[in-house]
């Protein structure tokens, strides 16, 4: 889902030369390719008469009202679209400052993938553990580096100072949380 959001917005902001049928054909191929393996697995369980246990084990038992982040109500789920919307604004600014189209597409795709993953995790995922953030932090580090490179020399120093200040806040916050074990 996060890659889909990133690719669609990236192509909308900085489209390639291919338009029309070729782009639509590529999108259909990606959608079919992404659906083949899950469809085969589901069909296999249905073929041996284990559809109900399969469905329960993958979907039903995960839907529990009032668990984890879901207890905050449906408004909490707006974190995902809000994060994506904010990252699209940053992507538009980033795109405007990059003259190389290929580099701009890569930076935008990375930014949007990172933001969509973080937003989906924070707003949609019901129970979040530390392991859920393992793919997020490396992507975030590379995204911040790409944004700092895009800012260039003029704004780079102030951006680095802001990043360091934010990092210090997170370190202090995490450190204080580790002393208050419940």
XYZ file of C-alpha atoms in Angstrom, residues 10 13-17 94-95 98-110:
21
model
C 5.507 10.518 -7.659
C 4.237 15.176 -9.563
C 6.996 14.273 -11.991
C 5.602 12.124 -14.825
C 7.856 10.245 -17.179
C 7.715 10.708 -20.915
C 11.439 19.081 -3.089
C 10.429 18.531 -6.711
C 15.519 19.483 -8.194
C 16.335 19.970 -11.864
C 17.221 16.349 -12.633
C 13.915 14.526 -13.280
C 15.219 11.061 -12.409
C 16.749 12.260 -9.148
C 13.548 14.135 -8.284
C 11.434 11.008 -8.856
C 13.731 8.940 -6.640
C 13.711 11.485 -3.825
C 9.948 11.915 -3.997
C 9.293 8.155 -4.072
C 11.556 7.627 -1.056
